[in-house]
Every structure is written in structure tokens, then in C-alpha cells.
Coordinates of C-alpha atoms in Angstrom, one line a residue:
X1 CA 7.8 -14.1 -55.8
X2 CA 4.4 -12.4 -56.0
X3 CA 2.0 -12.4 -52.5
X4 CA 0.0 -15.3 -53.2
X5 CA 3.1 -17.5 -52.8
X6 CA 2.1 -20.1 -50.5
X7 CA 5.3 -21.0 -49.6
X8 CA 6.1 -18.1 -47.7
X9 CA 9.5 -17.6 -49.1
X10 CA 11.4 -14.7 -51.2
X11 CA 14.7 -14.2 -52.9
X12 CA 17.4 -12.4 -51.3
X13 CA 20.0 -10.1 -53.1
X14 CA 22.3 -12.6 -53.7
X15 CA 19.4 -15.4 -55.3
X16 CA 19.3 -17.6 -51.8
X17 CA 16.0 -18.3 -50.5
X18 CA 14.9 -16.1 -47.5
X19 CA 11.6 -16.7 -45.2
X20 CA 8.5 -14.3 -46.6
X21 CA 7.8 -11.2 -43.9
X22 CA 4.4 -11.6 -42.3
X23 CA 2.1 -9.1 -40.9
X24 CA 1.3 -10.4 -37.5
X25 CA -2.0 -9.3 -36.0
X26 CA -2.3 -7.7 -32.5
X27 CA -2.8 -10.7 -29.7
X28 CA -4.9 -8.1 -28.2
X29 CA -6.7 -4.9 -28.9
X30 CA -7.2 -1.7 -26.9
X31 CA -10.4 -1.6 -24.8
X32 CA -12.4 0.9 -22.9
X33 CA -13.0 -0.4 -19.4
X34 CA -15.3 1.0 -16.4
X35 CA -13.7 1.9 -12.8
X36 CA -15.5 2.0 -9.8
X37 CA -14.3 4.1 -6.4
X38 CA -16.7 3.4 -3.8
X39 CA -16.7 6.1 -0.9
X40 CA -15.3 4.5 2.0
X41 CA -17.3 3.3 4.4
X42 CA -14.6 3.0 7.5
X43 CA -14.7 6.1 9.6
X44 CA -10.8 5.5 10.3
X45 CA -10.2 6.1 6.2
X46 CA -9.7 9.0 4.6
X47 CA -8.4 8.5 1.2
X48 CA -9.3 7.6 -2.4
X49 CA -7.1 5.8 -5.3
X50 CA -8.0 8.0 -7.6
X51 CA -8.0 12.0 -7.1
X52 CA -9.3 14.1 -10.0
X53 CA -6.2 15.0 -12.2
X54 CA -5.8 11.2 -12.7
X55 CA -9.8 10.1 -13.6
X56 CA -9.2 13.0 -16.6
X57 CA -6.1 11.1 -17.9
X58 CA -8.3 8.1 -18.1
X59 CA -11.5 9.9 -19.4
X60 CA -9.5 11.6 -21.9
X61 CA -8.5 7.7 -23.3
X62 CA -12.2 6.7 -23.4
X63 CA -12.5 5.0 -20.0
X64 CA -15.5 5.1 -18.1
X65 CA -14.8 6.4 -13.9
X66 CA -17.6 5.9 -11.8
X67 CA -17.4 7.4 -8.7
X68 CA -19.5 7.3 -5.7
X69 CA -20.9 10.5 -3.8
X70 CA -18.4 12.1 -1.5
X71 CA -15.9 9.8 -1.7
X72 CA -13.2 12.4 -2.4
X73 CA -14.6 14.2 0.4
X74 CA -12.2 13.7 3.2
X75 CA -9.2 14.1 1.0
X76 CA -10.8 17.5 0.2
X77 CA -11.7 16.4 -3.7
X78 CA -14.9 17.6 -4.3
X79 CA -17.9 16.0 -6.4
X80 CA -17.6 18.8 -8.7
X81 CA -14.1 18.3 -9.0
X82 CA -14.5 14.7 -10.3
X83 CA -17.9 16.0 -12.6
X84 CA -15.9 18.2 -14.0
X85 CA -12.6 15.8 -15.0
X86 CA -15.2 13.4 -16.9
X87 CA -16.2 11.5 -14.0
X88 CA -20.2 9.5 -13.4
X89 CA -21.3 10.5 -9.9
X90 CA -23.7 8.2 -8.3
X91 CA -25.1 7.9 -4.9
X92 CA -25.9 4.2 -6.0
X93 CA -23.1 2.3 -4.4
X94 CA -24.3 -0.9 -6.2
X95 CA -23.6 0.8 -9.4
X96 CA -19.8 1.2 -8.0
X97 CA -19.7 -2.2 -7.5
X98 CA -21.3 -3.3 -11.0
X99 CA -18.0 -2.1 -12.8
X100 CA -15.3 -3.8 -14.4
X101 CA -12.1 -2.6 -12.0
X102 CA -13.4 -1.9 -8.2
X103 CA -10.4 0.6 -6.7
X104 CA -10.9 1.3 -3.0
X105 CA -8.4 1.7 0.1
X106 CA -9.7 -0.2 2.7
X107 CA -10.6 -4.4 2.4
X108 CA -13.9 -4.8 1.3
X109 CA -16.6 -5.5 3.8
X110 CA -18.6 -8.8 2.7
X111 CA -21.3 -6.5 2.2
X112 CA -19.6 -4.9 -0.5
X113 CA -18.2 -8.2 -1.6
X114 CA -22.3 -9.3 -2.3
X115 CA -22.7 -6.3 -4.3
X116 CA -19.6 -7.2 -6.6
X117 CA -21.2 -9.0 -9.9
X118 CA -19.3 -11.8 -11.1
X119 CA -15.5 -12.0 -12.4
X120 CA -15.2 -8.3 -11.3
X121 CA -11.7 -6.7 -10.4
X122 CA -11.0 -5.4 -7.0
X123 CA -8.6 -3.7 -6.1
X124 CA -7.4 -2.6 -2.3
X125 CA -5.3 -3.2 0.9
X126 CA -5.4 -6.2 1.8
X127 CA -4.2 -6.6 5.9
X128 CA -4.2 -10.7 5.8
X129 CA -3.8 -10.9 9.5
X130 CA -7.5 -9.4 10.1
X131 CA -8.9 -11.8 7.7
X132 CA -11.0 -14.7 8.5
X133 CA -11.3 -18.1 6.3
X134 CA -15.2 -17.0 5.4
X135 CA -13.4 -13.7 3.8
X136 CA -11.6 -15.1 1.6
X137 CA -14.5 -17.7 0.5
X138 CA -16.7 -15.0 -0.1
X139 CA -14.3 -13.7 -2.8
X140 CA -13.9 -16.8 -4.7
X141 CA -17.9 -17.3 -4.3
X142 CA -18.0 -14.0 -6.8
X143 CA -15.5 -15.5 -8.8
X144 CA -13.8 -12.4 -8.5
X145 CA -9.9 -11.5 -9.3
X146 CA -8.4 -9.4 -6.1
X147 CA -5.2 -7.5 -6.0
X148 CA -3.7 -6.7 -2.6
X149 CA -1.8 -2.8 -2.5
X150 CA 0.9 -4.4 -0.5
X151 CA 2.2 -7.4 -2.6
X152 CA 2.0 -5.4 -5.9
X153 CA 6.0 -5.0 -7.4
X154 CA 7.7 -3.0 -9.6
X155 CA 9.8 -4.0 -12.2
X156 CA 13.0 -4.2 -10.1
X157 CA 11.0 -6.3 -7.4
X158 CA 10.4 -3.5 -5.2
X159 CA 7.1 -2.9 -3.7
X160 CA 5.9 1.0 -4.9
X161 CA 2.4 1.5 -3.0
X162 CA 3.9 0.1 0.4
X163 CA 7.0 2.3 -0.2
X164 CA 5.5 5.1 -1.2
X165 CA 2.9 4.9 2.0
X166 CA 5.9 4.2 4.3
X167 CA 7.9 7.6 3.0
X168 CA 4.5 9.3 4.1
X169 CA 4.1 7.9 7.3
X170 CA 8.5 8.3 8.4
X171 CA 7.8 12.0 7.7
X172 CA 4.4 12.2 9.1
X173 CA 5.2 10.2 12.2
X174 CA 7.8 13.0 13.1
X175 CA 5.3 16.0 12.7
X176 CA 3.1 14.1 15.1
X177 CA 5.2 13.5 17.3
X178 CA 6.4 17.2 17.3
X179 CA 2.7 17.8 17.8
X180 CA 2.1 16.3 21.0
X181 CA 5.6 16.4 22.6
X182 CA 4.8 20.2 23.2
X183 CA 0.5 19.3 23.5
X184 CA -0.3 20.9 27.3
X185 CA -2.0 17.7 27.9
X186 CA -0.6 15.4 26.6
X187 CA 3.1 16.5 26.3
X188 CA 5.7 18.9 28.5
X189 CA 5.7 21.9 26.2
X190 CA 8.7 21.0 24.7
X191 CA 9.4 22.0 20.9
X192 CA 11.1 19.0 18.9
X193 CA 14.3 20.1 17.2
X194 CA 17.9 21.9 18.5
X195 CA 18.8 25.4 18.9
X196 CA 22.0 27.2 20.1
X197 CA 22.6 26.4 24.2
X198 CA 20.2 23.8 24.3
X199 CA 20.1 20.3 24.3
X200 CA 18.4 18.4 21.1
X201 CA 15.4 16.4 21.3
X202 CA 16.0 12.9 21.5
X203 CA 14.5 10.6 18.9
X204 CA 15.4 6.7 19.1
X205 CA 13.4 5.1 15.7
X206 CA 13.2 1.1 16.2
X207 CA 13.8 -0.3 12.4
X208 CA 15.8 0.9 9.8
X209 CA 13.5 0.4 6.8
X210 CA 11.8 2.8 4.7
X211 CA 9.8 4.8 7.2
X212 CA 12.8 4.7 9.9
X213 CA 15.0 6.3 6.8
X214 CA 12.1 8.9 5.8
X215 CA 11.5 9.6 10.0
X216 CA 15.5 10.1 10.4
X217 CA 16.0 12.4 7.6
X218 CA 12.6 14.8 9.1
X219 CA 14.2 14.3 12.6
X220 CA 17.5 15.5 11.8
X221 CA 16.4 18.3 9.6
X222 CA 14.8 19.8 13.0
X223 CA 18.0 19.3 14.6
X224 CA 17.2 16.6 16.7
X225 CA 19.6 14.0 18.3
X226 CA 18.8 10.4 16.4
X227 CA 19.2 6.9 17.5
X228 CA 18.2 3.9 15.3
X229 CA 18.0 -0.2 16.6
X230 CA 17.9 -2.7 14.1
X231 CA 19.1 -6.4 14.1
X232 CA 20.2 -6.2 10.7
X233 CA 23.7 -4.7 10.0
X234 CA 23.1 -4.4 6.8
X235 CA 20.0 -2.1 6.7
X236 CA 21.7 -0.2 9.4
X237 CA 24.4 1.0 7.4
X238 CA 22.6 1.4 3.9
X239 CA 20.5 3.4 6.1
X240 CA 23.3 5.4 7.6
X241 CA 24.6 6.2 3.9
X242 CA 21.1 7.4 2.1
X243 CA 20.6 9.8 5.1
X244 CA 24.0 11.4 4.3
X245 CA 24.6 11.8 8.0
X246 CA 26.3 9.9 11.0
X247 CA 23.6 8.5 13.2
X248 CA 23.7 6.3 16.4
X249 CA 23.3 2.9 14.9
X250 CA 22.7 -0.1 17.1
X251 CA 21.4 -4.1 17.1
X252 CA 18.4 -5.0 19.3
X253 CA 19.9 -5.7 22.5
X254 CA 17.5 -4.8 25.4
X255 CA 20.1 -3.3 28.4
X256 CA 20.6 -0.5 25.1
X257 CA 17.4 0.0 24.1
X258 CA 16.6 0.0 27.7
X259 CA 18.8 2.6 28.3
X260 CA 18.2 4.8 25.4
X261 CA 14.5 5.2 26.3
X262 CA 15.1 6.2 29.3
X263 CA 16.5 9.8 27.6
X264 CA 14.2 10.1 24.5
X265 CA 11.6 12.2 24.2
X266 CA 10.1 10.5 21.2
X267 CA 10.3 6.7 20.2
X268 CA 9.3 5.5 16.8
X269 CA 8.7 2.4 16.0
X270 CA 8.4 0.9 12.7
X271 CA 9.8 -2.2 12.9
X272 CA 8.0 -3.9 9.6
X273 CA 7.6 -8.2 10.1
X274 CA 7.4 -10.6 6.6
X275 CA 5.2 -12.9 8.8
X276 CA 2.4 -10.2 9.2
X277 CA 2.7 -10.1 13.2
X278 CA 5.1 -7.5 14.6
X279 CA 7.7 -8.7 17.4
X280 CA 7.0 -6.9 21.3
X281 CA 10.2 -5.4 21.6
X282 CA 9.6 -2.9 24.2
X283 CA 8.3 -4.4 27.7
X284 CA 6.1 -2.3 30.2
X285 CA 8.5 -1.8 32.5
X286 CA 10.7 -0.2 29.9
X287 CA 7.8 2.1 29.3
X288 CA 7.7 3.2 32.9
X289 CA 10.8 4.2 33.0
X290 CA 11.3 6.4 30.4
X291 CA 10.7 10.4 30.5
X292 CA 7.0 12.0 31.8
X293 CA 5.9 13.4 29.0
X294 CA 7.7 11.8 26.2
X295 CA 5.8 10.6 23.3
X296 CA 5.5 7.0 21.8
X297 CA 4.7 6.7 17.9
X298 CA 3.8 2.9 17.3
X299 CA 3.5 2.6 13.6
X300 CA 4.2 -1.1 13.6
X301 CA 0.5 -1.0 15.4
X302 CA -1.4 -2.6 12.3
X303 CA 1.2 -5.6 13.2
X304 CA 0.2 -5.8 16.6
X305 CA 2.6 -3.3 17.7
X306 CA 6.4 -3.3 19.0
X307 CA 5.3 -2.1 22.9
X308 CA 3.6 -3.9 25.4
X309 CA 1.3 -1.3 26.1
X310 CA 0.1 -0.2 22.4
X311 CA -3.4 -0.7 21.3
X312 CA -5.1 0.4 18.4
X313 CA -6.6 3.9 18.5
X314 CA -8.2 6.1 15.5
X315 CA -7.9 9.3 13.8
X316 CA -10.6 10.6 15.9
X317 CA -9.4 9.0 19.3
X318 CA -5.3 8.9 18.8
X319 CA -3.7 9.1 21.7
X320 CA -3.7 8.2 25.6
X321 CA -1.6 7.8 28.4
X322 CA 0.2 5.0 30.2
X323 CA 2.8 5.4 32.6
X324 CA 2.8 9.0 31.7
X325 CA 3.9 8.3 28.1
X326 CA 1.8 9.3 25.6
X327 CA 0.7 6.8 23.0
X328 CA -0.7 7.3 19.8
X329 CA -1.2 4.0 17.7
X330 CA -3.4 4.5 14.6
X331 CA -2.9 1.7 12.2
X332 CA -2.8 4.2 9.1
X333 CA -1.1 7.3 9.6
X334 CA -1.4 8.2 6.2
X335 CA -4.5 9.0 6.3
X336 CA -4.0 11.3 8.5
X337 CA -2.6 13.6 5.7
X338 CA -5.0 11.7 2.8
X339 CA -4.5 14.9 -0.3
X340 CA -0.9 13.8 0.0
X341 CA -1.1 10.7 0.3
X342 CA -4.4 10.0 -2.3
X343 CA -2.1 12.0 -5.2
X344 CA 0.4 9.1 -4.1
X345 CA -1.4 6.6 -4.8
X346 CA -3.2 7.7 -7.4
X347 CA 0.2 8.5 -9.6
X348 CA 0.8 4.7 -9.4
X349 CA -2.7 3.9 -10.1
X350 CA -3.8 5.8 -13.1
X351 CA -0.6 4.6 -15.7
X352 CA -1.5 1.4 -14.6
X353 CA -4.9 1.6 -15.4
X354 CA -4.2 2.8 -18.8
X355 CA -1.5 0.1 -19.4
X356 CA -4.6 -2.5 -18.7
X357 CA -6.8 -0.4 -21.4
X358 CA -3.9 -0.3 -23.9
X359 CA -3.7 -4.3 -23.5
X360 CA -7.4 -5.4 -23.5
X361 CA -8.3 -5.3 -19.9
X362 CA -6.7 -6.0 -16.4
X363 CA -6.6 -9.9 -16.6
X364 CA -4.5 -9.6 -20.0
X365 CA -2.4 -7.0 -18.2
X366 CA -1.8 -9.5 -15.2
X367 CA -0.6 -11.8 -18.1
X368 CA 1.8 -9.8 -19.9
X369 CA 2.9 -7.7 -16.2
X370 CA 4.1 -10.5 -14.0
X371 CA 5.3 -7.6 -11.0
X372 CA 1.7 -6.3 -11.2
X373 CA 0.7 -9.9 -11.2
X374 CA 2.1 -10.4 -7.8
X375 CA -0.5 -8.7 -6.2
X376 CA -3.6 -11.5 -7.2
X377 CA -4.2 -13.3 -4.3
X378 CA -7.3 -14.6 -5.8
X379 CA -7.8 -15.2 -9.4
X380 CA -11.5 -15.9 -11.3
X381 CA -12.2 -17.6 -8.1
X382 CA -9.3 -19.7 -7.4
X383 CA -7.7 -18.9 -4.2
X384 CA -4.0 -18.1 -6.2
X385 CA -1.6 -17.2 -2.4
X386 CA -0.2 -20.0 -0.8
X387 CA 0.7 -18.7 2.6
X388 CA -3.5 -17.6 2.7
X389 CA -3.8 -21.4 1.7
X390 CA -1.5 -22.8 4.5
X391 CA -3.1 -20.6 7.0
X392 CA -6.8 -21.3 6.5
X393 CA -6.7 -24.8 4.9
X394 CA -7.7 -23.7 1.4
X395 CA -7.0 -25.1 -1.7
X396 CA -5.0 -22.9 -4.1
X397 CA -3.5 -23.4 -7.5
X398 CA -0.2 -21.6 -8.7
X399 CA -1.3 -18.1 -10.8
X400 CA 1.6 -18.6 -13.1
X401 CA 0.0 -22.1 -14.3
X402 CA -3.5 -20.3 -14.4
X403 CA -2.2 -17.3 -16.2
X404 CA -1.1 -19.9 -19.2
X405 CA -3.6 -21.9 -19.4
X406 CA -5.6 -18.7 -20.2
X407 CA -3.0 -16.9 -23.0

């Protein structure tokens, strides 16, 4: 049967009746989209989402990057840098906030919440704990769509960024501590490692996730003695096997922990909480009684911390003393090394950004990529994360339901 056949039907090889082939148009079509990276504003901050290698790739596929004066500066990406892979420089930080996908680190301000237009895209860390009710109304004033780094997943349910952040920190947390165990303030001159005829530095790591695996492995590549407390079983071993070594594995009882400060040089602790709010595992009084000199990495700080005697500090104010232990509690250590930890970020980033392009824009995207999806907490609006809801008494609607009502 010829193509005008309105039947839709055509004869098969053996003379039966077969349904007619049709050509299917594209649900949606590839689209250029502007991207806005604001120069962070918090003097704690030092990275960007986006280093220069990545806004080329995007360039190169027609995207507009906007990107505000200096805000590769303290991850040692120059202006001319981002000029010269395709990027708009401004020193208008309005015009940052005018495009279509805002990508920053840091939670927006409210003041750079005002300067968001309407149904914009941002996209950032989110740290719910530190966010008042008034935050989140502010966003759904805009009628914005926000994506929190933490709660975005991979295809096997995984969270990348937070992994990726936490392999930085396990190996950065070591090097600092190496740093001021032999500081002549702050530490007792001794050099973090073993060598023949002397006895190796002690590091106990509380938690056995990600950034206690990535801590362990630095540790015992210096040849240092390693203990690790967790009260699952479970983690404890799978952590035992990807480190490929045998390590002192033990629950969370406190007469052990107790007594295994009281020989470490170093304790790390990054002991992650679901809830948001970190459990005070270590007491003062175990504090006092460990080693002069030794050093205390807190990296479950941003949680509220796992000792009794953390409190925050900043890159440019990191450490201080109590009970002659030295403390150093910055909420982001990856900062600390931002290059590094900038390319991370920006190597999950950039394909994703492209992926949005290829499929009409990020809210068709967010349709189509249900584990990038994860991270909306608010959607057009609509408050879309019910543990935000529960917490500040705010109605919220299911983004699943929302998602289909707008295929």
C-alpha cells in the first residue's frame, strides 16, 4: 500500500497484514542554555563548579557560560583562562544571576536569592541543618527549581559529588594532620608515618565510610599504625577488604575508644549522620587524657561535630588548643585544596550540563533523569522534600507527581 494509506497498515512477505512504520518526531529538541557561576561571596569558600577545560566543552556545543570576575580566583583559574575557553566575564553579579542554570558551591545568600529572576535553576550545597523556614520561602517566592550537591544520585543510587568530596577530604585530612603533628606550636615535632626502630604514628579514624576508607589507605601508605570504630559490622569489614590491608577494627564502645586515644597521635573523625546532626562520641574528659601534642581532625564538624570540645573554625583561623590537643574543625576541608577539588566537581558537572542541552533544558532533564532528579528539593516553587516539609511546617507535593503532570 502506497503512503497515503490511512489505515496505517502494510503487507508482509507472506500477504498478512502488518502495522505501517511511523516516523516519530523528537519529544524534545536540543537547546542552547545560559550558565551562571557567581564568585563566591563566603571568605571560608574557595572553589568553583566549573574550571576552564569544562566551560570550553560546553562553549564548543553552543552554550552560553557566564562567569563572574574572579571567581576562579582562589582555585588559581584565572579570568583570562575562562575568556579564553569561550567564557562572558562580568563584574555584574546580577547578570550571573539573570541566567538560565545558576552553578555555585556555597547556599545562596537571600541576597542572591532576590537577584535570581523567576523559574531560574540553581544549583549548590545545600547544608539543611543551617537553614531557616524564611530560606526556603524565599526560594519558592522566585518560583525557582533548586538542586542540592548532596542528594544528587547516580544511576546505581550512589551519591557522586558527596563521594567524590569525601575521597578528597579522607586524603586531605591525613596531610593535615601530618602538618601540624610536627607544627612547633601547635604539635611535638613529630613526623606522621613509620620507619625502621621506631614506633608508627598512631591514627584511630571514627567511621568507616568513604573518607575513613580514603584517610586509612593515606595513613597506612605513610606507615602509620591504624585503628577504625564503627557500630556497623558491616561497613567495618567492606572497609577492611577495599583497603587491601588488616586494620584494627572495632564497634563504638567507649572503655575502647577511651583507651585507644589515650595512645594516638592523631584522631579522625568522620563519622557521617542520615539525620543531618552528628552524634558526640568523644567526651571532654576523654580529650584530656589523651597525648600533649596530639592532633584532633573533626570532619564531622559541619554536623556538629563527634567531640565535646569541637567548634567550627575557618581556613584562615583552623586550629586551637584545648587540653593540649590541637583542634582543627573547618566544616569544608576541601577547599582547602579547591584546584583539586573544583576539577572534581566540575567533571560531574559539565556532562551533566550537556545532557540537559542535548534534551531541551534542565527541567526536561530532571524528567527523563530520575537520579539527577533526586536532588530538587524545590521545584517551580513548590517546596518538593518532605523531611524540609516535616521540619519547618511547609506544604510540599511529591516531585514525581509534579514531574508528570508536566511531560
Amino acid at each position: 500500500m502506497g503512503d497515503n494509506n490511512p489505515y496505517h497498515i502494510r503487507i508482509g512477505s507472506s500477504g498478512e497484514y502488518l502495522p505501517k512504520e511511523e516516523r516519530v518526531d523528537t519529544l524534545w529538541k536540543k537547546n542552547s542554555q545560559s550558565i551562571g557561576i557567581p564568585r563566591e561571596t563566603s571568605a571560608n569558600e574557595n572553589r568553583i563548579a566549573l574550571i576552564p577545560d569544562a566551560v570550553k566543552l560546553l562553549t564548543s556545543h553552543g552554550h552560553r557560560v557566564v562567569v563572574e570576575k574572579n571567581a576562579g580566583l582562589n582555585a588559581h583559574f584565572s579570568d583570562h583562562q575562562y575568556s579564553e575557553a569561550g567564557a562572558e566575564l562580568t563584574d555584574d553579579t546580577a547578570a550571573v544571576y539573570q541566567c538560565d542554570i545558576i552553578l555555585k558551591i556555597a547556599p545562596p545568600s537571600e541576597e542572591e536569592i532576590q537577584l535570581c529572576d523567576k523559574r531560574r535553576s540553581l544549583i549548590s550545597i545545600l547544608n539543611m541543618p543551617m537553614r531557616s523556614k524564611e530560606y526556603f520561602q524565599k526560594l519558592m517566592s522566585h518560583r525557582l527549581t533548586a538542586l542540592a550537591f548532596e542528594w544528587i544520585q547516580d544511576k546505581s543510587g550512589g551519591l557522586p559529588i558527596k563521594r567524590s568530596m569525601s575521597e578528597i577530604i579522607g586524603n586531605a585530612s591525613v596531610m593535615i594532620a601530618a602538618e601540624y603533628l610536627c607544627h612547633p606550636e601547635y604539635g611535638k615535632g613529630l613526623m606522621l608515618g613509620g620507619f625502621p626502630g621506631l614506633a608508627p604514628t598512631s591514627v584511630v579514624i571514627i567511621g568507616a565510610g568513604t573518607v575513613a576508607e580514603y584517610a586509612a589507605r593515606t595513613a597506612l601508605g605513610m606507615g602509620a599504625s591504624v585503628k577504625i570504630f564503627d557500630n556497623s559490622v558491616y561497613k567495618l569489614r567492606n572497609l577492611q577488604t577495599l583497603v587491601h590491608s588488616r586494620l584494627y577494627t572495632s564497634t563504638l564502645k567507649p572503655e575502647l575508644i577511651g583507651s585507644a586515644l589515650q595512645t594516638a597521635d592523631v584522631v579522625i573523625a568522620a563519622k557521617h549522620s542520615p539525620s543531618g546532626l552528628a552524634s558526640c562520641l568523644i567526651t571532654s574528659e576523654m580529650v584530656s587524657n589523651m597525648k600533649e601534642g596530639s592532633v584532633i581532625i573533626d570532619v564531622s564538624i559541619d554536623q556538629g561535630g563527634c567531640f565535646e570540645t569541637s567548634k567550627p573554625t575557618t581556613h584562615q583561623y583552623p586550629v586551637y588548643r584545648k587540653s593540649g590537643v590541637t583542634h582543627y574543625c573547618v566544616p569544608n576541608i576541601a577547599s582547602k585544596v579547591p584546584q583539586t577539588a573544583s576539577t572534581s566537581l566540575s567533571n560531574f558537572f559539565a556532562p551533566v550540563l550537556l545532557e540537559a542541552g542535548e534534551c531541551g533544558g534542565l527541567d526536561n532533564l530532571l524528567k527523563i533523569n530520575r537520579p539527577i532528579s533526586k536532588g530538587v528539593y524545590v521545584y517551580n516553587g513548590t517546596l518538593t522534600n518532605e523531611q524540609i516539609s516535616k521540619i519547618h511546617d511547609l506544604p510540599f507535593q511529591h516531585l514525581e507527581l509534579m514531574l508528570a503532570a508536566y511531560f
